[in-house]
Coordinates of N, CA and C in Angstrom, one line a residue:
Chain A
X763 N 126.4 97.2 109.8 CA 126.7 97.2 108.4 C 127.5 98.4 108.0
X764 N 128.6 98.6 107.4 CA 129.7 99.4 107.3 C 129.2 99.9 105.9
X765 N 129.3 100.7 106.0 CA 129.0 102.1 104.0 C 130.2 101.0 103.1
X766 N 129.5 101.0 101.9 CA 130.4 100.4 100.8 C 131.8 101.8 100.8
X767 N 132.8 101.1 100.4 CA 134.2 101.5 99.7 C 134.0 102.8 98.8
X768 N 133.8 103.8 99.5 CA 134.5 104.7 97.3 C 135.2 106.0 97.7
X769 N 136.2 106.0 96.7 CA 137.1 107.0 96.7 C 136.4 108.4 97.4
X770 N 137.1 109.0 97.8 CA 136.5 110.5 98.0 C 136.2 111.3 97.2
X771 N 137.4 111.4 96.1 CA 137.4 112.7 94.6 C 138.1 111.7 93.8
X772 N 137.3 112.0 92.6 CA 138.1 111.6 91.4 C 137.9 112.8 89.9
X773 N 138.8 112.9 89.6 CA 138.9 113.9 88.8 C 139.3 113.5 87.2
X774 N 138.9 114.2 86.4 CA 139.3 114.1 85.3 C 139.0 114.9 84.1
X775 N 139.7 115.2 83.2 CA 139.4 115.8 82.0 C 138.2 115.7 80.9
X776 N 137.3 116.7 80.3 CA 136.7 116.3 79.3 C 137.3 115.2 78.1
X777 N 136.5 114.8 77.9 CA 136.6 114.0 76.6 C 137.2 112.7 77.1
X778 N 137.8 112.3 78.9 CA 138.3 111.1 78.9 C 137.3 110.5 79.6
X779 N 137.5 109.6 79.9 CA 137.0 108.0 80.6 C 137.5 108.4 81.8
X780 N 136.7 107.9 82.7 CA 137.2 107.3 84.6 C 136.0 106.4 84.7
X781 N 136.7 106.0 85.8 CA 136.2 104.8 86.7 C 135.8 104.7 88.3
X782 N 134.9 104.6 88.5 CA 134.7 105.2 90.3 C 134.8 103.7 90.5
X783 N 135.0 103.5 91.5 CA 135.1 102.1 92.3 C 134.3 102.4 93.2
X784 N 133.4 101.2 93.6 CA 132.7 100.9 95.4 C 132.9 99.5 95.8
X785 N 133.7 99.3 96.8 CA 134.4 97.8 97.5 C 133.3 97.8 98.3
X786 N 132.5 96.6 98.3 CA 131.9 96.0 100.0 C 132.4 94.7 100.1
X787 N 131.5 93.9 100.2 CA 131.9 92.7 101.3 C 130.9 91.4 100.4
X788 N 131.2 90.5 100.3 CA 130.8 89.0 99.9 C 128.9 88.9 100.6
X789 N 128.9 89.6 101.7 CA 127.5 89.8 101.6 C 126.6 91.0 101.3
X790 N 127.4 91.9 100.4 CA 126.3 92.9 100.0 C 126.5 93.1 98.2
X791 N 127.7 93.6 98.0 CA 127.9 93.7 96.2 C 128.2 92.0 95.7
X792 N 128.7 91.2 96.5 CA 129.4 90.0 96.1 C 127.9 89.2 96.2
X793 N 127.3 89.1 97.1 CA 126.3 88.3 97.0 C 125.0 88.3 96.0
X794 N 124.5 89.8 95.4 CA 123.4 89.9 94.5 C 124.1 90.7 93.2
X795 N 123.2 91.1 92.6 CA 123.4 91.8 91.5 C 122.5 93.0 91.2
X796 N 122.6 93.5 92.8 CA 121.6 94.5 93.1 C 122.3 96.1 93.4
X797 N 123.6 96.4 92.5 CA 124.1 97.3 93.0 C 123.7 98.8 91.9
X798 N 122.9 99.6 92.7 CA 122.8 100.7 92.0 C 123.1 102.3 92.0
X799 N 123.4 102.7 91.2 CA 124.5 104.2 91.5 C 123.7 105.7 91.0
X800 N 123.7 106.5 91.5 CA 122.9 107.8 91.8 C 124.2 109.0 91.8
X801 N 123.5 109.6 91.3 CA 124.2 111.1 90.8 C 123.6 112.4 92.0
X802 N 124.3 113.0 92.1 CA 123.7 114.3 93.2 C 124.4 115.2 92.9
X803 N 123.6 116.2 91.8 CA 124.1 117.6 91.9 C 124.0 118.4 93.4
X804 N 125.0 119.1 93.5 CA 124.3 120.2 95.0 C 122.9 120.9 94.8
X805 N 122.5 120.6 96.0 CA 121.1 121.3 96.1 C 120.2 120.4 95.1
X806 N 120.5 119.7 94.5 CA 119.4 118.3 93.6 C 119.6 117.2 94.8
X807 N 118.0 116.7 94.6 CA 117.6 114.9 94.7 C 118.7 114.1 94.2
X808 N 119.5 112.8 94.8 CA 119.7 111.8 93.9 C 119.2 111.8 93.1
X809 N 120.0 111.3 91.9 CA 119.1 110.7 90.4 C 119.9 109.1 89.9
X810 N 119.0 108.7 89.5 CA 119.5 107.1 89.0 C 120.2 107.1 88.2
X811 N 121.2 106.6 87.9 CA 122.3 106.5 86.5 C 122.3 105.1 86.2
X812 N 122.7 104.7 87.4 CA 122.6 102.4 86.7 C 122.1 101.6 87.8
X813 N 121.1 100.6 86.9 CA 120.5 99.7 88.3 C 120.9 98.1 88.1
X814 N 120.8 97.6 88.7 CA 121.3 95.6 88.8 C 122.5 95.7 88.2
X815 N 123.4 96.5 88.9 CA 124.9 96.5 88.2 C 124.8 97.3 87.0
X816 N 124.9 97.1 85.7 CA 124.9 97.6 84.6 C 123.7 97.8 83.8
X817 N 122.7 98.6 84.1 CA 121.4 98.8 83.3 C 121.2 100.1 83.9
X818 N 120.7 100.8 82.7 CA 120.4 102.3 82.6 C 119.3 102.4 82.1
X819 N 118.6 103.3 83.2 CA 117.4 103.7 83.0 C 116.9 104.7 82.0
X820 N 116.1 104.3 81.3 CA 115.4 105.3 80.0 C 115.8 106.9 80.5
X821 N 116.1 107.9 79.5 CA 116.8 108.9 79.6 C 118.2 109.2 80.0
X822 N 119.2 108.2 80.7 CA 120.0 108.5 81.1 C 121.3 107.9 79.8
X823 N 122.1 109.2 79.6 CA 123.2 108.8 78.7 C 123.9 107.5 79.0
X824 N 124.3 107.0 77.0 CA 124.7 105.7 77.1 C 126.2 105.9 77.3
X825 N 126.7 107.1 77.7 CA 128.3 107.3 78.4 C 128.4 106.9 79.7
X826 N 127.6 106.4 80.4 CA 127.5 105.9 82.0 C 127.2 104.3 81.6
X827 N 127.9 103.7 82.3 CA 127.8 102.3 82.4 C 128.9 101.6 83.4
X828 N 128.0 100.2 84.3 CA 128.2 100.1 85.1 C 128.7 98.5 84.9
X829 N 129.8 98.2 85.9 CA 129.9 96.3 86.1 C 130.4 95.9 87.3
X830 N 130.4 95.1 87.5 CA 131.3 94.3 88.6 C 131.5 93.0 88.8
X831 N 132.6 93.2 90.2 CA 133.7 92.1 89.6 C 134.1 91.9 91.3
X832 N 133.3 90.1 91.7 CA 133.8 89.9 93.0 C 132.8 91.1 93.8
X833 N 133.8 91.7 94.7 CA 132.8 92.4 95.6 C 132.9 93.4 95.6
X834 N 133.5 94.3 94.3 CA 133.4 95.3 94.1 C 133.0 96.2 92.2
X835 N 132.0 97.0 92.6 CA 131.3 97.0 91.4 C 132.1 98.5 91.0
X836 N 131.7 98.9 89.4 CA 132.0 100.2 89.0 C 131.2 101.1 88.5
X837 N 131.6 102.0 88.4 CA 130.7 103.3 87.4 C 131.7 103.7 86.0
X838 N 131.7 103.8 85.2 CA 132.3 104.1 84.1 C 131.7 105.5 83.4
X839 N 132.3 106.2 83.0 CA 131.7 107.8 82.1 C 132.6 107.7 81.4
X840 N 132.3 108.0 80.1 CA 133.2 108.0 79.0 C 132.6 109.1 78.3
X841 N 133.7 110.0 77.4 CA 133.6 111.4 77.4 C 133.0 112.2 78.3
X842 N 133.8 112.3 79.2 CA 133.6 113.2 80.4 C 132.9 115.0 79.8
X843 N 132.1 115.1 80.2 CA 131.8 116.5 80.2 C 131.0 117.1 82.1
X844 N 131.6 118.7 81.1 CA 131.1 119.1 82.5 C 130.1 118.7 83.4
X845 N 129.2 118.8 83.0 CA 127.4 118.4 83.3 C 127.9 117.1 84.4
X846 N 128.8 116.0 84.3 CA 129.1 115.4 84.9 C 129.8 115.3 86.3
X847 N 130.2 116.7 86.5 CA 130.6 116.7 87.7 C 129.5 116.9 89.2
X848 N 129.6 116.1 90.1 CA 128.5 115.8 91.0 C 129.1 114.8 91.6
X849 N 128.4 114.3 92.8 CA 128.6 113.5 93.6 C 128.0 112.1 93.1
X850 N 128.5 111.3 93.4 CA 128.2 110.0 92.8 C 128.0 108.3 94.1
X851 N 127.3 108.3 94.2 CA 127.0 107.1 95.3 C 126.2 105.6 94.9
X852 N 127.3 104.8 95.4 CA 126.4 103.2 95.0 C 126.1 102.7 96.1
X853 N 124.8 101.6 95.9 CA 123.7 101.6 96.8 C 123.6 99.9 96.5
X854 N 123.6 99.0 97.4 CA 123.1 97.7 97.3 C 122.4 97.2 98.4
X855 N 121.8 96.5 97.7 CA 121.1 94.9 99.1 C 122.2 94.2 99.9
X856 N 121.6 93.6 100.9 CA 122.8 93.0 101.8 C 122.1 91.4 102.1
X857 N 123.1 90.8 102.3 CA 122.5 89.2 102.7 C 121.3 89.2 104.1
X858 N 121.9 90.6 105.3 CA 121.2 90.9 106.2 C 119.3 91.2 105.8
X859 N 119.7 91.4 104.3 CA 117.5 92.1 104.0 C 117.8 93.5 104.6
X860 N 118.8 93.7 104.3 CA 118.9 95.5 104.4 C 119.7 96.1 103.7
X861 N 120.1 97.4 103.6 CA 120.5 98.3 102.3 C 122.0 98.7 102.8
X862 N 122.8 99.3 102.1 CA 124.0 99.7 101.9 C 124.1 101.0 100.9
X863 N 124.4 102.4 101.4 CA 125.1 103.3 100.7 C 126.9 103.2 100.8
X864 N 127.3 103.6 99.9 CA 128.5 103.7 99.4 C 128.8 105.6 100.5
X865 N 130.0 105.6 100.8 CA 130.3 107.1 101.0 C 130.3 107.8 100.4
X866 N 130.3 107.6 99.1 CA 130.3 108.9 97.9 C 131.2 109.0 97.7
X867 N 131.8 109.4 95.6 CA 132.6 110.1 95.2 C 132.4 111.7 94.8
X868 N 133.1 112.5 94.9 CA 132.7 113.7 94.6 C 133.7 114.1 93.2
X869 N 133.4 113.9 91.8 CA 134.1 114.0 90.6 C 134.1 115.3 90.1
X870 N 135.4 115.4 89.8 CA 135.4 117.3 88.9 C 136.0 117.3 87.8
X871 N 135.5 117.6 87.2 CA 135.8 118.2 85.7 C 136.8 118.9 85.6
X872 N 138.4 119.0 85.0 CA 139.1 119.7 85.2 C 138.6 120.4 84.0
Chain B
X895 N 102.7 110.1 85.7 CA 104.0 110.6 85.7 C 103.8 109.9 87.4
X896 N 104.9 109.5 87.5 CA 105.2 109.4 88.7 C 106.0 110.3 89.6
X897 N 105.3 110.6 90.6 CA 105.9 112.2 92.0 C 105.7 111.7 93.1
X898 N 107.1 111.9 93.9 CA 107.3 111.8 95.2 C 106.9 113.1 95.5
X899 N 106.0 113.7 96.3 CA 105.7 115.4 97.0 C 106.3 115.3 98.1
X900 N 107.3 115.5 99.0 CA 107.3 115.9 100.0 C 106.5 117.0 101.4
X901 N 106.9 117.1 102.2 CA 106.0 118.3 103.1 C 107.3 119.4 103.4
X902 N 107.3 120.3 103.7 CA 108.2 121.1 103.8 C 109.1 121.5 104.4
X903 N 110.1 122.6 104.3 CA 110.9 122.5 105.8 C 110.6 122.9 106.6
X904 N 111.4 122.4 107.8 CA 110.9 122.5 109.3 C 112.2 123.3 110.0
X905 N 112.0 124.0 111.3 CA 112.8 124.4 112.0 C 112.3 124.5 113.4
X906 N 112.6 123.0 113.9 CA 112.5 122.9 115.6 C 113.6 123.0 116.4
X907 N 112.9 122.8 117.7 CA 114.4 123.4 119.0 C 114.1 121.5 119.5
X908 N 115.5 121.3 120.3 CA 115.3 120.1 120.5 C 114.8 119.8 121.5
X909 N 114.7 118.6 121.9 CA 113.3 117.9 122.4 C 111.8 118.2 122.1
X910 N 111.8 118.6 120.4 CA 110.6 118.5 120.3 C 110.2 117.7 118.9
X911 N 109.1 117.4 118.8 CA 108.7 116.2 117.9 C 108.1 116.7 116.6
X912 N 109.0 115.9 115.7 CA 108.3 115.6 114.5 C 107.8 114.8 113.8
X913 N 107.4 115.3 112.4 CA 106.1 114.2 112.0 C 106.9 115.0 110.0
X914 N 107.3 114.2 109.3 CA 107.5 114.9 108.0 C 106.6 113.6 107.3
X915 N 106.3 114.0 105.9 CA 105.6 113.3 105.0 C 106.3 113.3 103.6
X916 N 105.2 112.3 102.6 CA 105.8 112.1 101.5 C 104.9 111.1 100.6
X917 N 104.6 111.9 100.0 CA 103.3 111.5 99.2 C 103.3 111.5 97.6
X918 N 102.8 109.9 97.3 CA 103.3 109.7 96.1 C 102.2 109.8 94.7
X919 N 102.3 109.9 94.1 CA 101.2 110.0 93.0 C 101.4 109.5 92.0
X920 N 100.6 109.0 90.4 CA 101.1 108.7 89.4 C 101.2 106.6 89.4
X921 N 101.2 105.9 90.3 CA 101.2 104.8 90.7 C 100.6 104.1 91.5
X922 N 100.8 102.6 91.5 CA 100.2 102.1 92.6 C 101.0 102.0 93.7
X923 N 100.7 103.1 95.1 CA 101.3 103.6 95.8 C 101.3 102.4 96.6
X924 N 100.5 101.2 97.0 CA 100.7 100.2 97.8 C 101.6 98.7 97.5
X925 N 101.7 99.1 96.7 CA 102.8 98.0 95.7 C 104.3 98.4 95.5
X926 N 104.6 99.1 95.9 CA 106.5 99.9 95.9 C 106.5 100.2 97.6
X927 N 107.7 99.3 97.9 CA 108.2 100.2 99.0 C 109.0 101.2 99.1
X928 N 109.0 102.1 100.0 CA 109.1 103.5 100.1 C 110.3 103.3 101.1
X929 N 111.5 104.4 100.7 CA 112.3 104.6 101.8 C 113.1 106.0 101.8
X930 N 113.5 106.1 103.4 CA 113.7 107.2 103.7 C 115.2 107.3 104.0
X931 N 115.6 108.7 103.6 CA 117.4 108.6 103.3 C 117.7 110.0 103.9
X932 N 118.9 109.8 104.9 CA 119.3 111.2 105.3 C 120.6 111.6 104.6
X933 N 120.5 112.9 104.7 CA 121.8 113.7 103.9 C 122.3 114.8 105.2
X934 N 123.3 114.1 106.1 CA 123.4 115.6 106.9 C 124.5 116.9 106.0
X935 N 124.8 117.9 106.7 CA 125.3 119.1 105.9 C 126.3 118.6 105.0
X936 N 126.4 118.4 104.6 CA 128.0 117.9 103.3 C 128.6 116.7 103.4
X937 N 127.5 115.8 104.1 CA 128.0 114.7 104.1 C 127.4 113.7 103.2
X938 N 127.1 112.2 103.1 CA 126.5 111.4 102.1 C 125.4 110.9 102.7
X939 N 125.0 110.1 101.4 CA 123.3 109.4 101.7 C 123.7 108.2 103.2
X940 N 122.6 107.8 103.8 CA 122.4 106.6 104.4 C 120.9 106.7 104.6
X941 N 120.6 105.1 104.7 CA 119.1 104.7 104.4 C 118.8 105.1 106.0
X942 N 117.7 104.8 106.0 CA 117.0 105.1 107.9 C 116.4 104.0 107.7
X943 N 115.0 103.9 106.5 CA 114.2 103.4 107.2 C 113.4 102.7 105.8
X944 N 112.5 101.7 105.7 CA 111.8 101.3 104.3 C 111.1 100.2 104.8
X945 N 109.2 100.9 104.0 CA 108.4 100.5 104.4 C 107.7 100.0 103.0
X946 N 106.6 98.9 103.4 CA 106.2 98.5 102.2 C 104.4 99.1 102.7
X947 N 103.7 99.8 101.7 CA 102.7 100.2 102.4 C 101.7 99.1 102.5
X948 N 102.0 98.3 101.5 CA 100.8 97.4 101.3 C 100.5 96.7 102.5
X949 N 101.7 96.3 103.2 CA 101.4 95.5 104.7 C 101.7 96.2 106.0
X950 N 102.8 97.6 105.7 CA 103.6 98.4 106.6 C 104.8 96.9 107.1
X951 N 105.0 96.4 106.5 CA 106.3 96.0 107.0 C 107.5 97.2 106.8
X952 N 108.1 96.7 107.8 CA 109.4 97.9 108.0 C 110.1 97.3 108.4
X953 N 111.8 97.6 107.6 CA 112.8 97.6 108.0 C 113.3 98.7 108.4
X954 N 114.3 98.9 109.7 CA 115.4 100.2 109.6 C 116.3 99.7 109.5
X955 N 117.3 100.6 109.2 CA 118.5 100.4 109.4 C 119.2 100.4 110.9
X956 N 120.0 99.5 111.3 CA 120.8 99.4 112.8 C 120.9 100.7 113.5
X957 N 121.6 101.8 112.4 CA 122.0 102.9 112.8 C 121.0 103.9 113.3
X958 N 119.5 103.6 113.0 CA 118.3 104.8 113.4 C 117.4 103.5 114.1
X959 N 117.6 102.5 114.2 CA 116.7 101.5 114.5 C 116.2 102.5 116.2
X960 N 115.1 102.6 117.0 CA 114.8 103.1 118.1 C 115.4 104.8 118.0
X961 N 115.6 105.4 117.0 CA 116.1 106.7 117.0 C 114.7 107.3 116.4
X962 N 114.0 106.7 115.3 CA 112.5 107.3 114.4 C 111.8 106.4 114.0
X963 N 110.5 106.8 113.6 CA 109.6 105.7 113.0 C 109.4 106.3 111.7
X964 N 109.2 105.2 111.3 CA 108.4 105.5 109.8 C 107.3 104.4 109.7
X965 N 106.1 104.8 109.2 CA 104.7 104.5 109.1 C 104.1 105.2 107.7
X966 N 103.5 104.8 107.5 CA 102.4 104.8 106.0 C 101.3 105.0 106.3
X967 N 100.5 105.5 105.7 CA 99.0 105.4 105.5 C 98.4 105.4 103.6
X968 N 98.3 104.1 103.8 CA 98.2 104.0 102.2 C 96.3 104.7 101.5
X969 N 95.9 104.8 102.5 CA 94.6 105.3 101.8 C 94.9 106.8 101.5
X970 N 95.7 107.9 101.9 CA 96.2 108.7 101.1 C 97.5 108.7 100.9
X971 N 98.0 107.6 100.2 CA 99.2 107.6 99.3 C 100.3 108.6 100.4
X972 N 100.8 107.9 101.4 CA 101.7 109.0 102.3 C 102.5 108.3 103.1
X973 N 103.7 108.4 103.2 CA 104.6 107.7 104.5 C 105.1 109.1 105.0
X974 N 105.3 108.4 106.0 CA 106.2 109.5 107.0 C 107.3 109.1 107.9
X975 N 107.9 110.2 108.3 CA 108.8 109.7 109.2 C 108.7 110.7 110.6
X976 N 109.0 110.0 111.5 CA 108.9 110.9 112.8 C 110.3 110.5 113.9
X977 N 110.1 111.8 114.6 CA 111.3 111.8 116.0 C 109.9 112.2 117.5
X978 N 110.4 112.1 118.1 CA 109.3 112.2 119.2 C 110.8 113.5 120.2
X979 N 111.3 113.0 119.8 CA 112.8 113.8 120.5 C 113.8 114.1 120.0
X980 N 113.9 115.4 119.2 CA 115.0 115.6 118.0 C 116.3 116.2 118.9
X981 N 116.9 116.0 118.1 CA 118.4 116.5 118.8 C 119.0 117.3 117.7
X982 N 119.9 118.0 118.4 CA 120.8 119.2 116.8 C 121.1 118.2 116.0
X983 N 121.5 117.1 116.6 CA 121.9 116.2 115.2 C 121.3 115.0 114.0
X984 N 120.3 115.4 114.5 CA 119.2 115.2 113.4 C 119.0 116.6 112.2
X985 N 119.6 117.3 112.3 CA 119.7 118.5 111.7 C 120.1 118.2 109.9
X986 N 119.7 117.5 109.1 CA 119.7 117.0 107.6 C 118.6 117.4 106.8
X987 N 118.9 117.2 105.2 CA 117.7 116.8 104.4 C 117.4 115.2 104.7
X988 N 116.2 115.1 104.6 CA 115.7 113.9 104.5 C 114.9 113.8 103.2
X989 N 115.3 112.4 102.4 CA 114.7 112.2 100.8 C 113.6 111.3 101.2
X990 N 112.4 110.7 100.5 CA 111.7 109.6 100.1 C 112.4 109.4 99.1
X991 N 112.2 107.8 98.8 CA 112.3 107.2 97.1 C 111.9 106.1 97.2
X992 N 111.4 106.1 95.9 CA 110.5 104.6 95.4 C 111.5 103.5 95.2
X993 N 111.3 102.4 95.8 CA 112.4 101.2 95.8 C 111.6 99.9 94.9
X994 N 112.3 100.1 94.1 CA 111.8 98.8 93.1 C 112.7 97.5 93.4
X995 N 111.2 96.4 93.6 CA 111.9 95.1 94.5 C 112.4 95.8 95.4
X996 N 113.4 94.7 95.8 CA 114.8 95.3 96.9 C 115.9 96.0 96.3
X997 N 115.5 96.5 95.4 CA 116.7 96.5 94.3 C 117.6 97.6 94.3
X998 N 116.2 99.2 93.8 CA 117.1 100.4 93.2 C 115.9 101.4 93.6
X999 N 116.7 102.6 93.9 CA 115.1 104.1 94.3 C 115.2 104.0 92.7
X1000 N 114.1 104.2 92.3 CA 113.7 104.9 90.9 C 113.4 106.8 90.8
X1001 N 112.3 106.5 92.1 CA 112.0 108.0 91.9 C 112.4 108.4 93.2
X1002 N 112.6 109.9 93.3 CA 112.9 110.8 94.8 C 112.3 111.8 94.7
X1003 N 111.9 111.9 96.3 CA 111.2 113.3 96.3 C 112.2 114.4 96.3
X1004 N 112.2 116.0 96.5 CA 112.7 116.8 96.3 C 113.1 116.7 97.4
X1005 N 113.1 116.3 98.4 CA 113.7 116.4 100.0 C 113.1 117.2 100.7
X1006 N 113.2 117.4 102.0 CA 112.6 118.2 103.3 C 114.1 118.3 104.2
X1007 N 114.5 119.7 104.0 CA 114.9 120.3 105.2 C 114.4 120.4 106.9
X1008 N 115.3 119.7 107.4 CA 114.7 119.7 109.2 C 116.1 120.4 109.9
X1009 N 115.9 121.7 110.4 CA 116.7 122.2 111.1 C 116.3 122.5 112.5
X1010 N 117.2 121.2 114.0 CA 117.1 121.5 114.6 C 118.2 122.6 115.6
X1011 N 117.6 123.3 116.4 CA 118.3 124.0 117.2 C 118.0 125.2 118.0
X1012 N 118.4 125.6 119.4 CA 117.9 125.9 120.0 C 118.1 127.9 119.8

């Protein structure tokens, strides 16, 4: 089972919008609606940002939101602030009954 | 409140065996399966291993499948993971987290440091 698709760095300015992408395969994002994305500051735990594609868990800002499309799902931040820079990784089920991380994006705040 | 506690860091020489833990509190610890995620030095997550305690069914992942075990003991709320024979390159954080369904970790423990080397 091959790590889902995602950019290495993506960057952007306060106050705008980006979009992370994670490509997998017809049997892991394409097949369920079980794709979920995690934040990692350095030296912090993962933390949950969006679960079954687009749902956010209680506490976490409504500037994060998630969808997908075919076999590749997104992360969305709108008005980018600092606080937001960290590593960003999506995670799914596979048709195998086993799991998938994404390689990680690593986002900076210009 | 729901808490993943982990056990602490470790610093072994290789060919020698470990045992790390991860103990959950705040829930019904036999009803969520539990899984274990390595982070080596600056690189990204991958799953190892995920167990359900209620039966100890376990899946690994291909990539650690015969590399570690992971085992539960649900009468004190605790999974673990073990090497019987570490190598420098097991040298990572390793996370728990609570897996809801098959779905998504909700909670993570703080991680445990394992530094091997001679």
């Amino acid at each position: 089972q091959s790590a889902l698709t995602q950019p290495a760095s993506v960057s952007g300015s306060p106050g705008q919008s980006i979009t992370l992408s994670c490509t997998g395969t017809s049997s892991d994002i394409g097949a369920y609606n079980y794709v979920s994305w995690y934040q990692q500051h350095p030296g912090k735990a993962p933390k949950l940002m969006i679960y079954d594609v687009s749902n956010r868990p209680s506490g976490v800002s409504n500037r994060f939101s998630g969808s997908k499309s075919g076999n590749t799902a997104s992360l969305t931040i709108s008005g980018l602030q600092a606080e937001d820079e960290a590593d960003y990784y999506c995670f799914s089920f596979t048709r195998s009954n086993t799991w998938v991380f994404g390689g990680g994006t690593e986002l900076t705040v210009l | 409140e729901v808490q993943l506690v982990q056990s602490g860091a470790e610093v072994k020489k290789p060919g020698e065996s470990l045992k790390i833990s991860c103990k959950g509190f705040g829930y019904s610890f036999s009803t969520y399966r539990i899984g274990w995620v390595r982070q080596m030095p600056g690189k990204g997550l991958e799953w190892i291993g995920i167990i359900f305690p209620g039966d100890s069914e376990i899946r690994y992942s291909p990539s650690f499948q015969a590399q570690v075990t992971v085992a539960a003991d649900k009468s004190i709320s605790t999974t673990f993971l073990q090497w019987s024979s570490l190598k420098a390159s097991d040298t990572a954080i390793y996370y728990c987290a609570r897996l809801v369904g098959f779905r998504y970790f909700d909670y993570w423990g703080q991680g445990t440091l394992v530094t091997v080397s001679s």
